[in-house]
Amino acid sequence: MKTLPRADVAIVGGGWAGLLMAKELGARTGLSVVVLERGGPRKTADYFEGMDELDYAIRFRMMQDVSKETVTFRHTHKDRALPVRQFGAFLPGTGMGGAGEHWNGTTPRLLPDCFEIHTRTVERYGAGRLPPNHSIQDWGITYAELEPFYTRAERLLGISGKAGVDPFEGPRSAEYPTPPQKLAYFSTLFRDATRSLGYHPFPSPSANLSKAYRNPDGIVRPACEYCGFCDRFGCMVGAKAQPTNTLMPVIARQKGVSVRTGANVRRVLYQDGKATGVSYVDANGEEVVQPADLVVLASWTLNNTRLLLLSRIGEAYDPVSGKGQVGRNLTHQAHSRGTVLFFDRPLNRFMGSGGCGVAISDLDGDCFDHGPLDFIRGAYITAFGYGHRPIANFGVVPPGVKTTWGPEWKKAAIDAFDCTSNLSIAGEHMAYRTNYLDLDPTYRDSNGDPLLRMTMDWNDNERNMIAFMSAKMVQVGREMGAREVASTALPRRYDVNTYKSTHVQGGAIMGSNPGNSVVNRWLQHWQMPNLFVLGASSFPQNASGNPTLTVLAQTLRTADAIVDRYLKRPELLA
Ligand SMILES: Cc1cc2nc3c(=O)[nH]c(=O)nc-3n(C[C@H](O)[C@H](O)[C@H](O)COP(=O)(O)OP(=O)(O)OC[C@H]3O[C@@H](n4cnc5c(N)ncnc54)[C@H](O)[C@@H]3O)c2cc1C
Ligand code: SF4
């Protein structure tokens, strides 16, 4: 075991959250900051080699290697969990930039009421309308408190959008830094149809630049070329905001910040209630101790929670007694792409970009009356034009086609390929006492550490919500002029194999006191003031909209709190 010289700050994870914290500390303090990233280095030039769908999107070139580390999964605490041998429902990233390298770039702000779901639902409908067995709670911060940081995050990434079109959006202090992207034909059909049905369509905000942009750090990125290879790929021109093209060029100039790749952190070290550093395995398999005065976990939802559990920091959640905080309120997203529209004309679906589309908020959050309905909350509904790639999207045939192979099926699939598209329903997933994370008692990773165990299932609130949304989207599809509309509801059970989104939340949630959360309003650990835990692990439940802009806004807010307050008085900020 090798012990390195002490750093002021050790940050675990080189994705959006970790690198943004490093950049902020590097710019505003003279501290020595080391970022420890388990994967390898990356840069824009690595993506010049092309768009190999099989390699990147099907065989997951940029994702976590499940032969070294995975999770185990079960539906209830009474089941035996088994290892996930190939990621499906979500795709954890690895390597410099994390999943922020191969994300889509859809960047909505959350609706203001998302931060106070418990309070607002009880006020409007009474406590009896909260779903059975829920563990929904307010975040401990409001939209108004986060708003200035949303604006800073949008300027950092150059988000393309238009303020004031969505009547349900929270108050904004500034226009989007760049105008909306061009729309795909399919998205314009959705815009016109939803408008004629009385909804309020707006351009979905995106991190794929509509025009060249210089951000406040002086970083210049070019406009998107609508190549359609955002999702699961790095952008070869740098139009999609990624940690390597937006943060790393700044960090590279900062003297105090170093980024160490191939450093797989296994434990947070501590003594007398204070973090003293981290231990990791380096690329050569050597055990290394990195002492530090301040430790920041930014290793995404699952590994943030796992590192707390492996390091025995805080009390692990017990679903039977309801005691303990670490691991509770695991949520995913009630995501359905089940409304498929078949047209009698080509849609030119090959063009597009990851976050480019038209959305409606009319059926989101509490923007509509749930009084007569059998669920609470809602969904961010979008007609994306993200560029449909050939392997993932070939093989959808109209419901009338009865075979699943042979010349008839082949002809139908070829005919349908460019005449078919789907509507994305990103439904909120509420928190339940029965959905949580803990350490698996049986299975271990390549270092011999217990794997993280996910216990998760859908409940009626999500099933009923998606059934309602799907019926609404059938109406929209018909209004769009679709020849046929096929629709499916959410499966009865949570399926760990089918992709939904990489929007997994909870495990180290934020809250108003140590009795209901792991971290406080500044993402500082309640029991260990020199430990901060960034990312969507802090979200008490899933919000319909994509999480990353909120993760970035929260990271900026925490960075301010560390620089302006914690460093002056290193104690609990609450
Ligand atoms: C295909 C895809 C599309 C997406 N599209 C969108 C979208 O359109 N909009 C949106 O808002 N979000 C999207 N997301 C989600 C988005 O990528 C994440 O919300 C975001 O990347 C989270 O940032 P993070 O820094 O918290 O975590 P990550 O990006 O996951 O970074 C965490 C880093 O920590 C490292 N790490 C983990 N464990 C350790 C350890 N023990 N030691 C050292 N390092 C470690 C990982 O290797 C990783 O690099 C998408 C994700 C995927 C996979
Ligand atoms: S669609 Fe645009 S943002 Fe996405 S990879 Fe292509 S050029 Fe980059």
XYZ file of C-alpha atoms and ligand atoms in Angstrom:
635
model
C 0.000 0.000 0.000
C 1.369 3.384 -1.080
C 0.450 6.657 0.683
C 0.633 9.819 -1.417
C 1.222 13.414 -0.249
C -1.886 15.058 1.246
C -4.216 17.017 -1.065
C -6.584 19.702 0.147
C -9.494 18.137 -1.737
C -10.044 14.641 -3.176
C -12.939 14.342 -5.632
C -14.137 10.845 -6.531
C -15.490 10.664 -10.098
C -14.552 12.609 -13.228
C -18.044 13.185 -14.684
C -20.116 16.382 -14.892
C -20.444 16.780 -11.122
C -16.854 15.950 -10.119
C -15.147 17.966 -12.845
C -17.449 20.956 -12.344
C -16.612 21.013 -8.636
C -12.896 20.732 -9.513
C -13.136 23.591 -12.015
C -14.919 25.855 -9.529
C -12.439 25.141 -6.713
C -9.542 25.536 -9.141
C -10.799 28.914 -10.319
C -11.711 30.390 -6.970
C -9.262 28.950 -4.420
C -5.590 28.120 -4.243
C -6.367 24.611 -2.994
C -4.711 21.474 -4.305
C -7.499 19.400 -5.817
C -7.155 15.858 -7.139
C -9.909 14.209 -9.172
C -9.851 10.394 -9.053
C -11.545 8.764 -12.037
C -11.675 4.979 -12.365
C -11.775 4.934 -16.194
C -9.318 6.177 -18.811
C -8.651 9.638 -20.266
C -10.761 11.030 -23.132
C -10.763 13.980 -25.536
C -12.835 15.147 -28.510
C -10.285 13.750 -30.993
C -11.066 10.243 -29.684
C -14.467 10.547 -31.342
C -13.101 11.372 -34.820
C -12.884 7.691 -35.636
C -16.529 7.563 -36.555
C -19.961 6.438 -35.729
C -19.870 2.702 -35.189
C -23.321 1.908 -33.829
C -22.510 -1.721 -33.053
C -19.397 -0.848 -31.068
C -20.690 2.191 -29.151
C -24.440 1.854 -28.867
C -25.049 -1.886 -28.845
C -21.822 -3.176 -27.253
C -21.537 -0.170 -24.940
C -17.951 0.866 -25.650
C -18.161 3.835 -23.260
C -20.048 2.226 -20.382
C -19.029 0.503 -17.160
C -17.415 -2.926 -17.688
C -19.783 -5.452 -16.088
C -17.102 -8.139 -16.007
C -15.365 -6.097 -13.289
C -18.256 -4.482 -11.458
C -22.019 -4.648 -11.781
C -25.102 -4.488 -9.550
C -27.422 -7.220 -8.393
C -31.152 -6.870 -8.794
C -34.386 -8.164 -7.260
C -37.980 -6.941 -7.086
C -38.632 -7.253 -3.349
C -36.584 -7.722 -0.195
C -37.891 -11.293 0.019
C -36.328 -12.270 -3.336
C -32.760 -13.398 -3.940
C -30.915 -10.854 -6.075
C -28.903 -11.921 -9.119
C -26.084 -10.052 -10.860
C -26.963 -7.916 -13.885
C -24.695 -9.489 -16.545
C -25.347 -6.808 -19.170
C -26.658 -3.335 -18.408
C -30.049 -2.637 -19.935
C -32.441 -0.445 -17.926
C -29.723 2.196 -17.408
C -26.143 2.607 -18.647
C -23.551 3.739 -16.072
C -20.695 5.633 -17.653
C -16.995 5.266 -16.990
C -13.881 7.153 -18.045
C -13.144 10.843 -18.152
C -16.374 12.829 -18.476
C -18.495 9.920 -17.243
C -21.922 9.460 -18.815
C -21.810 13.166 -19.694
C -19.691 12.199 -22.713
C -22.323 9.960 -24.255
C -25.494 11.602 -23.009
C -28.183 13.094 -25.278
C -28.156 16.640 -23.995
C -31.826 17.128 -23.053
C -31.662 19.788 -20.366
C -34.981 20.970 -18.915
C -35.153 22.700 -15.565
C -37.402 20.821 -13.144
C -40.851 22.269 -12.526
C -40.976 24.331 -9.299
C -43.410 21.941 -7.620
C -41.001 18.990 -8.039
C -39.018 20.273 -5.088
C -42.046 20.229 -2.783
C -44.091 17.263 -3.943
C -45.062 16.133 -0.469
C -46.235 19.553 0.706
C -48.005 20.510 -2.530
C -49.808 17.166 -2.935
C -51.073 17.174 0.645
C -52.165 20.821 0.346
C -54.115 20.273 -2.866
C -55.490 16.742 -2.497
C -54.953 15.674 1.128
C -52.473 13.156 2.570
C -54.700 10.265 1.468
C -53.672 10.835 -2.162
C -50.013 10.009 -1.542
C -49.464 6.464 -2.877
C -49.489 3.558 -0.393
C -46.089 2.761 1.082
C -44.552 5.954 -0.327
C -41.553 7.710 1.165
C -41.962 10.929 -0.808
C -40.399 13.999 0.775
C -39.595 17.608 -0.063
C -36.039 18.335 -1.183
C -35.264 20.933 1.477
C -34.581 23.559 -1.210
C -36.984 25.348 -3.518
C -36.866 26.139 -7.221
C -36.379 29.822 -6.325
C -33.210 28.998 -4.352
C -31.818 26.966 -7.251
C -32.833 29.378 -10.024
C -29.634 31.485 -10.181
C -27.598 28.277 -10.410
C -29.800 26.952 -13.220
C -28.964 30.136 -15.120
C -25.231 29.672 -14.486
C -25.390 26.023 -15.572
C -27.248 26.949 -18.773
C -24.606 29.558 -19.609
C -21.795 27.106 -18.927
C -23.238 24.588 -21.387
C -24.781 27.114 -23.820
C -28.240 25.558 -23.604
C -30.408 26.112 -26.694
C -34.023 26.958 -25.943
C -36.655 29.671 -25.746
C -37.935 31.163 -22.506
C -41.570 32.081 -22.038
C -43.103 29.573 -24.459
C -43.884 26.916 -21.837
C -46.542 28.499 -19.584
C -45.695 26.042 -16.788
C -41.951 26.767 -16.558
C -40.636 28.300 -13.330
C -39.713 31.992 -13.255
C -36.430 32.575 -15.100
C -33.905 35.341 -14.519
C -32.500 35.082 -18.056
C -33.214 33.950 -21.611
C -31.470 30.784 -22.823
C -27.939 31.553 -24.006
C -28.623 30.226 -27.527
C -31.841 29.959 -29.580
C -33.670 26.625 -30.037
C -32.254 24.037 -32.421
C -33.821 23.364 -35.798
C -36.702 20.936 -35.566
C -37.050 17.570 -37.260
C -40.167 17.150 -39.419
C -41.632 14.674 -36.913
C -41.277 17.216 -34.085
C -43.104 19.879 -36.128
C -46.024 17.444 -36.615
C -46.171 17.001 -32.834
C -45.967 20.770 -32.264
C -48.875 21.477 -34.591
C -51.030 18.602 -33.331
C -50.576 19.346 -29.632
C -51.287 23.017 -30.275
C -54.531 22.205 -32.087
C -55.545 19.935 -29.173
C -55.064 22.818 -26.713
C -51.657 21.857 -25.282
C -48.691 24.250 -25.108
C -45.740 22.876 -27.103
C -42.272 24.383 -26.686
C -38.760 23.599 -27.975
C -37.198 21.117 -25.550
C -33.990 22.741 -24.208
C -30.798 21.037 -25.348
C -27.046 21.061 -24.777
C -26.416 20.432 -28.515
C -25.668 23.949 -29.686
C -27.989 25.633 -32.203
C -25.146 28.011 -33.053
C -21.515 28.557 -32.156
C -21.187 29.725 -28.561
C -18.555 31.153 -26.233
C -19.267 30.408 -22.561
C -18.322 32.580 -19.546
C -15.060 30.589 -19.176
C -14.119 31.578 -22.734
C -14.681 28.069 -24.110
C -15.907 28.152 -27.731
C -17.939 25.297 -29.211
C -19.370 25.020 -32.738
C -22.973 24.498 -33.839
C -24.500 21.022 -34.082
C -24.467 19.278 -37.460
C -27.513 17.109 -36.737
C -25.589 13.916 -37.437
C -27.838 11.977 -35.063
C -25.036 10.245 -33.151
C -25.303 11.881 -29.709
C -26.941 9.213 -27.594
C -24.238 6.707 -26.478
C -21.503 8.521 -28.506
C -19.111 11.391 -27.916
C -19.630 14.352 -30.248
C -16.815 14.547 -32.792
C -17.244 18.270 -33.431
C -17.749 19.288 -29.804
C -21.209 20.794 -30.341
C -22.732 18.695 -27.561
C -21.624 19.981 -24.159
C -19.495 17.275 -22.566
C -17.209 17.501 -19.532
C -14.163 16.957 -21.771
C -14.988 19.855 -24.125
C -16.536 22.266 -21.592
C -14.706 21.720 -18.287
C -11.416 19.955 -19.074
C -9.961 22.767 -21.228
C -10.352 25.085 -18.203
C -9.076 22.532 -15.692
C -6.036 21.837 -17.878
C -4.920 25.452 -17.293
C -5.468 25.357 -13.526
C -2.303 24.786 -11.514
C -4.004 23.426 -8.407
C -6.146 20.759 -10.082
C -4.936 17.372 -11.271
C -7.028 14.578 -12.739
C -5.846 11.023 -12.117
C -7.412 8.325 -14.305
C -7.371 4.583 -13.599
C -8.042 5.307 -9.915
C -10.898 3.114 -8.680
C -11.835 4.359 -5.223
C -12.818 1.621 -2.759
C -13.239 3.445 0.545
C -13.584 6.850 2.134
C -11.152 6.894 5.075
C -12.008 8.671 8.309
C -11.092 9.139 11.927
C -12.987 10.723 14.823
C -15.940 11.631 12.608
C -13.773 13.358 9.985
C -12.893 12.149 6.493
C -9.129 11.810 6.155
C -8.916 10.789 2.482
C -9.724 7.871 0.211
C -8.130 4.590 -0.764
C -8.115 3.342 -4.323
C -6.704 0.724 -6.657
C -4.646 2.225 -9.465
C -4.378 1.007 -13.058
C -1.557 -1.383 -12.054
C -3.662 -2.947 -9.325
C -1.706 -1.230 -6.558
C -3.514 -0.051 -3.411
C -3.040 3.686 -2.906
C -4.055 6.042 -0.096
C -4.768 9.640 -1.030
C -5.006 11.698 2.169
C -7.201 14.809 1.892
C -8.774 17.435 4.140
C -12.025 17.512 2.185
C -13.584 14.581 0.309
C -16.218 14.988 -2.416
C -18.093 11.970 -3.807
C -19.239 12.497 -7.404
C -19.302 8.911 -8.629
C -22.985 8.958 -9.735
C -26.008 7.715 -7.834
C -25.045 4.064 -7.504
C -21.375 4.384 -6.590
C -21.939 7.333 -4.247
C -24.275 5.131 -2.258
C -22.025 2.083 -2.551
C -18.966 3.973 -1.296
C -20.905 5.213 1.747
C -22.082 1.668 2.479
C -18.653 0.069 1.913
C -17.013 2.724 4.099
C -19.709 2.289 6.791
C -20.507 5.983 6.896
C -24.032 6.542 8.227
C -26.664 3.910 8.973
C -27.749 1.585 6.156
C -31.492 1.687 5.412
C -33.539 -1.244 6.696
C -36.840 -1.610 4.791
C -38.448 -3.652 7.580
C -37.829 -1.271 10.478
C -37.664 1.834 8.263
C -34.522 2.891 10.137
C -31.320 4.159 8.536
C -30.880 6.606 5.690
C -28.141 5.281 3.369
C -29.719 3.552 0.379
C -33.320 4.675 0.802
C -35.543 6.404 -1.775
C -34.095 4.646 -4.809
C -36.041 5.793 -7.875
C -35.700 5.379 -11.614
C -38.091 6.819 -14.194
C -41.446 5.601 -15.487
C -40.210 5.886 -19.045
C -42.302 4.705 -21.947
C -41.482 4.928 -25.623
C -44.527 2.791 -26.240
C -46.553 5.155 -28.406
C -45.399 4.287 -31.913
C -46.727 6.191 -34.883
C -46.765 4.844 -38.433
C -47.015 7.411 -41.215
C -47.564 7.003 -44.933
C -44.627 9.255 -45.824
C -40.904 9.404 -45.006
C -39.862 11.334 -41.913
C -36.130 11.681 -42.689
C -35.432 10.313 -39.254
C -31.693 9.882 -39.837
C -31.169 13.586 -39.132
C -31.357 15.002 -35.646
C -29.535 15.509 -32.397
C -29.769 14.087 -28.897
C -31.807 16.748 -27.138
C -33.580 18.301 -30.076
C -37.376 18.096 -30.017
C -40.707 19.579 -28.997
C -42.150 18.979 -25.521
C -45.296 19.689 -23.540
C -45.605 20.260 -19.784
C -49.419 20.233 -19.747
C -49.434 16.650 -18.407
C -46.367 17.040 -16.199
C -46.014 17.471 -12.419
C -49.188 18.918 -10.978
C -49.922 21.116 -14.029
C -53.318 19.406 -14.432
C -56.024 18.367 -12.005
C -55.446 14.898 -10.565
C -58.702 15.047 -8.559
C -60.587 12.378 -10.547
C -57.480 10.376 -11.520
C -55.931 7.258 -9.947
C -52.369 8.623 -9.749
C -50.422 11.714 -8.747
C -47.810 13.658 -10.713
C -47.018 13.459 -14.430
C -44.657 13.154 -17.377
C -42.391 15.224 -19.628
C -43.687 14.289 -23.061
C -41.536 14.887 -26.110
C -41.350 14.238 -29.834
C -37.592 14.019 -30.258
C -35.726 14.161 -33.515
C -32.575 12.534 -32.221
C -31.613 10.723 -35.351
C -32.704 7.118 -35.588
C -29.779 4.791 -36.126
C -30.197 1.682 -38.274
C -29.524 -1.175 -35.840
C -31.483 0.061 -32.838
C -34.459 1.213 -34.829
C -34.896 -1.388 -37.540
C -37.623 -3.973 -37.135
C -40.642 -1.997 -35.984
C -43.652 -3.127 -37.986
C -47.303 -2.045 -37.917
C -49.594 -4.049 -35.587
C -51.310 -5.712 -38.589
C -48.133 -7.635 -39.539
C -48.548 -11.075 -37.998
C -45.145 -12.667 -38.627
C -41.888 -11.840 -36.848
C -39.568 -13.064 -39.630
C -39.465 -13.915 -43.339
C -40.071 -11.864 -46.522
C -43.402 -10.356 -45.388
C -41.908 -9.106 -42.123
C -38.753 -7.899 -43.868
C -40.701 -5.883 -46.411
C -42.924 -4.375 -43.701
C -39.882 -3.453 -41.594
C -38.127 -1.805 -44.555
C -41.301 0.068 -45.558
C -41.891 1.224 -41.971
C -38.289 2.174 -41.167
C -38.373 5.834 -42.149
C -42.147 6.232 -41.722
C -42.205 5.320 -38.027
C -41.374 7.233 -34.904
C -42.363 7.312 -31.263
C -43.325 9.740 -28.549
C -41.254 9.773 -25.388
C -43.155 9.730 -22.092
C -40.765 10.411 -19.183
C -42.977 9.863 -16.161
C -42.081 10.730 -12.593
C -41.171 7.852 -10.310
C -42.223 8.337 -6.720
C -40.169 7.044 -3.777
C -41.396 3.973 -1.856
C -40.238 2.287 1.345
C -39.715 -0.918 -0.641
C -37.284 0.447 -3.284
C -33.739 0.839 -1.978
C -30.024 0.066 -2.295
C -27.829 -2.021 -0.005
C -24.781 -4.290 -0.242
C -25.258 -7.744 -1.705
C -24.380 -10.489 0.800
C -23.272 -12.934 -1.934
C -21.742 -11.301 -5.013
C -18.497 -9.304 -5.171
C -16.585 -7.196 -7.708
C -13.118 -7.906 -9.130
C -11.533 -6.290 -6.052
C -13.514 -8.532 -3.708
C -15.898 -5.810 -2.501
C -19.648 -6.564 -2.188
C -21.723 -5.462 -5.171
C -24.495 -2.958 -4.748
C -27.925 -4.590 -4.582
C -30.982 -2.863 -6.113
C -34.422 -3.749 -4.778
C -36.991 -2.121 -7.023
C -40.439 -2.570 -8.528
C -43.134 -0.427 -10.095
C -46.225 0.506 -8.125
C -49.745 1.350 -9.273
C -49.046 5.079 -9.356
C -46.578 4.640 -12.240
C -48.619 1.986 -14.022
C -51.783 4.108 -13.910
C -49.928 7.258 -14.930
C -48.336 5.679 -17.989
C -51.650 4.110 -19.045
C -53.252 7.580 -18.850
C -50.405 9.270 -20.736
C -50.337 6.576 -23.416
C -54.074 7.068 -24.089
C -53.508 10.819 -24.431
C -50.634 10.205 -26.852
C -52.814 7.987 -29.023
C -55.056 11.052 -29.518
C -52.028 13.202 -30.288
C -50.693 10.619 -32.753
C -53.976 10.579 -34.640
C -54.008 14.379 -34.741
C -50.461 14.235 -36.165
C -51.870 12.331 -39.119
C -50.428 8.925 -38.259
C -51.884 6.093 -40.290
C -51.628 3.745 -37.308
C -50.844 4.298 -33.647
C -49.625 1.447 -31.455
C -49.467 1.972 -27.735
C -48.277 -0.063 -24.769
C -48.518 0.674 -21.056
C -45.741 0.240 -18.496
C -45.001 -3.456 -17.771
C -46.451 -4.721 -14.470
C -42.974 -5.455 -13.051
C -39.769 -3.369 -13.263
C -37.624 -4.844 -16.011
C -33.873 -4.435 -15.505
C -33.064 -5.433 -19.112
C -34.957 -2.832 -21.135
C -33.557 0.689 -21.445
C -35.582 3.416 -19.791
C -33.124 6.200 -19.068
C -29.929 6.642 -17.082
C -31.862 8.758 -14.610
C -31.429 6.827 -11.379
C -31.817 8.773 -8.155
C -31.601 8.436 -4.392
C -29.533 6.455 -1.924
C -27.877 9.514 -0.363
C -30.787 11.949 -0.372
C -30.857 15.529 0.807
C -33.293 16.803 3.381
C -34.041 19.094 6.259
C -32.557 17.005 9.077
C -30.398 13.920 9.767
C -33.554 11.935 10.580
C -34.791 12.140 6.977
C -31.631 12.371 4.862
C -27.955 11.577 4.354
C -26.866 15.075 3.280
C -28.086 18.559 4.094
C -29.270 21.307 1.735
C -25.670 21.884 0.587
C -25.066 18.172 -0.060
C -22.821 18.019 2.986
C -22.893 14.806 5.001
C -24.780 15.327 8.256
C -22.347 13.265 10.349
C -19.120 14.131 8.521
C -18.932 17.843 7.667
C -15.819 17.489 5.471
C -17.599 15.009 3.172
C -19.858 16.258 0.344
C -21.918 13.962 -1.916
C -22.844 15.400 -5.335
C -25.255 14.212 -8.005
C -28.694 12.693 -8.377
C -28.084 10.419 -5.368
C -29.373 13.457 -3.474
C -32.763 13.639 -5.258
C -35.468 12.457 -2.805
C -37.493 11.176 -5.766
C -37.344 11.254 -9.543
C -38.712 14.251 -11.398
C -39.997 13.718 -14.918
C -37.442 15.994 -16.579
C -33.872 14.830 -17.229
C -31.664 15.305 -14.156
C -28.310 16.618 -15.340
C -29.003 20.371 -15.462
C -30.286 20.100 -11.880
C -27.165 18.114 -10.877
C -25.009 20.894 -12.348
C -27.035 23.662 -10.654
C -26.763 21.884 -7.306
C -23.014 21.377 -7.792
C -22.563 25.111 -8.425
C -24.610 25.886 -5.307
C -22.482 23.493 -3.228
C -19.259 24.933 -4.682
C -20.386 28.418 -3.601
C -21.180 27.129 -0.122
C -17.756 25.467 0.173
C -15.816 28.498 -1.109
C -17.812 31.247 0.592
C -18.662 29.553 3.881
C -17.181 26.127 4.595
C -13.545 27.051 3.919
C -13.868 30.017 6.275
C -15.491 27.899 9.016
C -15.091 24.182 8.308
C -18.191 22.941 10.079
C -21.775 21.868 9.376
C -23.404 24.431 7.059
C -26.999 23.735 8.016
C -27.081 7.151 -23.050
C -27.345 8.226 -22.027
C -28.097 9.343 -22.363
C -28.363 10.342 -21.413
N -29.049 11.444 -21.782
C -29.304 12.412 -20.877
C -29.997 13.602 -21.241
O -30.364 13.798 -22.400
N -30.234 14.534 -20.275
C -29.845 14.351 -18.989
O -30.107 15.222 -18.150
N -29.162 13.242 -18.622
C -28.881 12.281 -19.520
N -28.183 11.173 -19.153
C -27.747 11.065 -17.749
C -26.483 11.866 -17.521
O -25.461 11.341 -18.308
C -26.134 11.836 -16.046
O -27.199 12.437 -15.310
C -24.864 12.615 -15.749
O -23.814 12.153 -16.525
C -24.540 12.479 -14.262
O -23.316 13.105 -13.990
P -22.429 12.616 -12.746
O -21.180 13.383 -12.771
O -23.280 12.656 -11.519
O -22.162 11.057 -13.018
P -21.360 10.337 -14.197
O -21.462 11.078 -15.448
O -21.833 8.924 -14.189
O -19.865 10.399 -13.705
C -19.433 9.663 -12.591
C -17.992 9.273 -12.796
O -17.542 8.636 -11.599
C -16.704 7.570 -11.957
N -16.670 6.603 -10.853
C -17.676 5.809 -10.420
N -17.273 5.072 -9.380
C -15.982 5.411 -9.136
C -15.028 4.991 -8.188
N -15.320 4.069 -7.267
N -13.783 5.542 -8.231
C -13.459 6.478 -9.168
N -14.347 6.909 -10.105
C -15.584 6.384 -10.077
C -17.306 7.011 -13.226
O -16.360 6.275 -13.964
C -17.792 8.267 -13.921
O -16.828 8.770 -14.818
C -27.883 10.180 -20.085
C -27.116 9.056 -19.746
C -26.846 8.096 -20.715
C -26.017 6.899 -20.334
S -26.010 15.543 -33.507
Fe -24.884 17.442 -33.163
S -24.332 17.417 -30.986
Fe -24.936 15.315 -31.544
S -23.035 14.271 -32.064
Fe -23.874 15.105 -33.997
S -22.947 17.160 -34.236
Fe -22.619 16.489 -32.096
